[in-house]
Short mmCIF file of C-alpha atoms in Angstrom, two decimals:
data_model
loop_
_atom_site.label_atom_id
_atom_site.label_comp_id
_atom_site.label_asym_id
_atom_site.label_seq_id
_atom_site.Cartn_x
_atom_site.Cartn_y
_atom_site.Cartn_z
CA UNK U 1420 -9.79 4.72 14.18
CA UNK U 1421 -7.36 4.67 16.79
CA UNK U 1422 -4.08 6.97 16.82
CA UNK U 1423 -1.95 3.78 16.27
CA UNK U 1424 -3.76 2.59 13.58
CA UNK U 1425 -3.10 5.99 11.69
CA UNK U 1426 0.33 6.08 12.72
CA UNK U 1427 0.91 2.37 11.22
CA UNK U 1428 -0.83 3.54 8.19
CA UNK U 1429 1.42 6.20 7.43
CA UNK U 1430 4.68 4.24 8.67
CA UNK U 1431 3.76 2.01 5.85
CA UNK U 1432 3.19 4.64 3.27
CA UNK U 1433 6.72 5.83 4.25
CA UNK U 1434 8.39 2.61 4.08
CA UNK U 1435 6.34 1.77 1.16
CA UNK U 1436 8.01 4.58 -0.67
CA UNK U 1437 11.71 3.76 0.49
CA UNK U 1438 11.62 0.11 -0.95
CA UNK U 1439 9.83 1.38 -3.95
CA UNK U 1440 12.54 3.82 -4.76
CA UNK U 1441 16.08 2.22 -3.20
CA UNK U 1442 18.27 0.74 -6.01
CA UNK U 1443 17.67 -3.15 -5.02
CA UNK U 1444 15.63 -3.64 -1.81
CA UNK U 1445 16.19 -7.47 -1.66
CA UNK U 1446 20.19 -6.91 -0.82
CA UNK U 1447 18.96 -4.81 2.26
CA UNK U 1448 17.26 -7.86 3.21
CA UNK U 1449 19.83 -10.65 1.83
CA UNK U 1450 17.68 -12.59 -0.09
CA UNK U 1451 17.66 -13.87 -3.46
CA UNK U 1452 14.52 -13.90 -4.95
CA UNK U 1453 13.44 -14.37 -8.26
CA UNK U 1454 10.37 -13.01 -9.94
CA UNK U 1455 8.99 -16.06 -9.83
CA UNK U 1456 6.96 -17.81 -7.18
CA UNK U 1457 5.93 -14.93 -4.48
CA UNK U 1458 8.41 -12.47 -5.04
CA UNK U 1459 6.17 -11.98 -8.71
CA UNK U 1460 3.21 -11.01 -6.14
CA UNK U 1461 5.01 -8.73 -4.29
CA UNK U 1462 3.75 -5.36 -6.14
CA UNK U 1463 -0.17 -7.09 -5.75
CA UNK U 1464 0.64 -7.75 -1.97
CA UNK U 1465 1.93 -4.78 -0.99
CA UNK U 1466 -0.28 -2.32 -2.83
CA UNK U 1467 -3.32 -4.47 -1.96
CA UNK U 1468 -1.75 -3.35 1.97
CA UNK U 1469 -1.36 -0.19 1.10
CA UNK U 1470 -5.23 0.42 0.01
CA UNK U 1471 -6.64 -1.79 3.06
CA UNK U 1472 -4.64 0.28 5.48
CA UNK U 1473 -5.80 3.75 3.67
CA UNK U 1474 -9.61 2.60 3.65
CA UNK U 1475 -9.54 1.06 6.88
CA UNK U 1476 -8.05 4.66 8.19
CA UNK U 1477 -10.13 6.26 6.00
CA UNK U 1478 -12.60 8.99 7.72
CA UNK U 1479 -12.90 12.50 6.67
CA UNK U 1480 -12.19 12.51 2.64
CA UNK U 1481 -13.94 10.56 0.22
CA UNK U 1482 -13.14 7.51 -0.97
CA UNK U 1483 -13.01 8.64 -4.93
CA UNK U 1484 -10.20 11.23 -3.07
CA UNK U 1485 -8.08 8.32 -1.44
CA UNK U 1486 -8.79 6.28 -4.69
CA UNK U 1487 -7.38 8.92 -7.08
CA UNK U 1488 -4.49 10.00 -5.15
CA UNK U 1489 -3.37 5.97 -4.68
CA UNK U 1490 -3.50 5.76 -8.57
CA UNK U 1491 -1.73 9.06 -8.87
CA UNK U 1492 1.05 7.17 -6.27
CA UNK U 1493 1.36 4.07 -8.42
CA UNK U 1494 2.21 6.31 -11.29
CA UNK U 1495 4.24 8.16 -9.50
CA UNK U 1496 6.27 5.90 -7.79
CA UNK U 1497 6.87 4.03 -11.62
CA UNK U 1498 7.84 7.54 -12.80
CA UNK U 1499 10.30 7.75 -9.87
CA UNK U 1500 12.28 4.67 -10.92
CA UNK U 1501 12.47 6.05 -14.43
CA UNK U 1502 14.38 8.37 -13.05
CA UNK U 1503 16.22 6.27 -10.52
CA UNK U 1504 20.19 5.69 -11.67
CA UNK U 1505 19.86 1.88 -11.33
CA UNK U 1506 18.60 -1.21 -12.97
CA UNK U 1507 14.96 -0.01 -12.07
CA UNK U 1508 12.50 1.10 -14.96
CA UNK U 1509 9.36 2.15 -16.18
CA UNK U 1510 7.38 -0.75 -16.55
CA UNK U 1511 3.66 -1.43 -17.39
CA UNK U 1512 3.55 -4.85 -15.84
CA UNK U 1513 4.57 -3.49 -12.70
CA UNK U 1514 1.52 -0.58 -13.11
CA UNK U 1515 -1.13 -3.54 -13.75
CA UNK U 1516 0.43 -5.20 -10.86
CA UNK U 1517 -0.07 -2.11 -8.45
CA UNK U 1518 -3.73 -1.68 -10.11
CA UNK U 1519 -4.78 -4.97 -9.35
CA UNK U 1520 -3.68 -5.00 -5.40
CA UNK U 1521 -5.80 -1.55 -4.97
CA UNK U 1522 -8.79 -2.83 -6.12
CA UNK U 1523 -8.07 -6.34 -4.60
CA UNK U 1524 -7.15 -4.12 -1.09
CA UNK U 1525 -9.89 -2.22 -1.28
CA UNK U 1526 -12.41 -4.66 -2.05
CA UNK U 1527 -11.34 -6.62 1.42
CA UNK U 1528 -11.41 -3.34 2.99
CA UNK U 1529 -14.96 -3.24 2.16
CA UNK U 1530 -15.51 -6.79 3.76
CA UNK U 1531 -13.29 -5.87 6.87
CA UNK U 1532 -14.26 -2.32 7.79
CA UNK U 1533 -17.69 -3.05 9.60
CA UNK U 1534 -16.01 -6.00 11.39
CA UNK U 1535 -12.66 -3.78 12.34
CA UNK U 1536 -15.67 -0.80 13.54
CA UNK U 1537 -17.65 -3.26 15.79
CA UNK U 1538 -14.35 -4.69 17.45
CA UNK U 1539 -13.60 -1.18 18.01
CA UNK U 1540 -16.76 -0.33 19.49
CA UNK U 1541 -16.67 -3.02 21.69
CA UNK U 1542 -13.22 -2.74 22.77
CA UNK U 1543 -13.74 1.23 23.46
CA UNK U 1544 -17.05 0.04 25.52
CA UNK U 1545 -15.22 -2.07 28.09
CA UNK U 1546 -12.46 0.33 28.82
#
């Protein structure tokens, strides 16, 4: 993959992390949303993101590696907030959540990665 793509990757691990563990990340963004509607989805969508980019950039390591260490993250970053002095918590719903946008991230991966290859191929071959 190309350097940009990896460096996108891992800006979104990073900022990923932040909103996961800042007290209330909607006031940094002055909205109001409720967890209804698609503010619920928001843990699907972004985790679903998170495994696309990761498989997309995927290369050296397996893919059981990046698997397991994205589950490891998702109960990590719930432990984190445990710990967190603010209104966030532990919470299971917010674990299925994070499960279900891996495997839903992944799974497009798996449609998109030849497609995102050949593009790649032929981009590299006219340059």
């Amino acid at each position: 993959m190309p350097r940009i793509f990896h460096i996108l990757t891992w800006f979104y691990v990073v900022l990923l992390t932040l909103l996961l563990w800042l007290p209330d990340p909607r006031t940094y963004f002055r909205t109001e949303l409720s967890d209804e509607g698609p503010a619920g989805y928001a843990h699907i969508i972004t985790f679903a993101l998170l495994a696309f980019l990761i498989e997309i950039d995927r290369e050296r390591k397996s893919r059981f590696f990046w698997t397991t260490l994205l589950i490891g993250y998702v109960f990590l970053t719930e432990i984190v907030q445990e710990m967190l002095p603010t209104f966030r918590c532990f919470d299971i719903a917010d674990i299925i959540q994070d499960l279900a946008g891996l495997m839903l991230g992944l799974y497009f991966a798996d449609i998109a990665k030849p497609m995102v290859r050949r593009f790649l191929n032929r981009s590299s071959a006219i340059s």
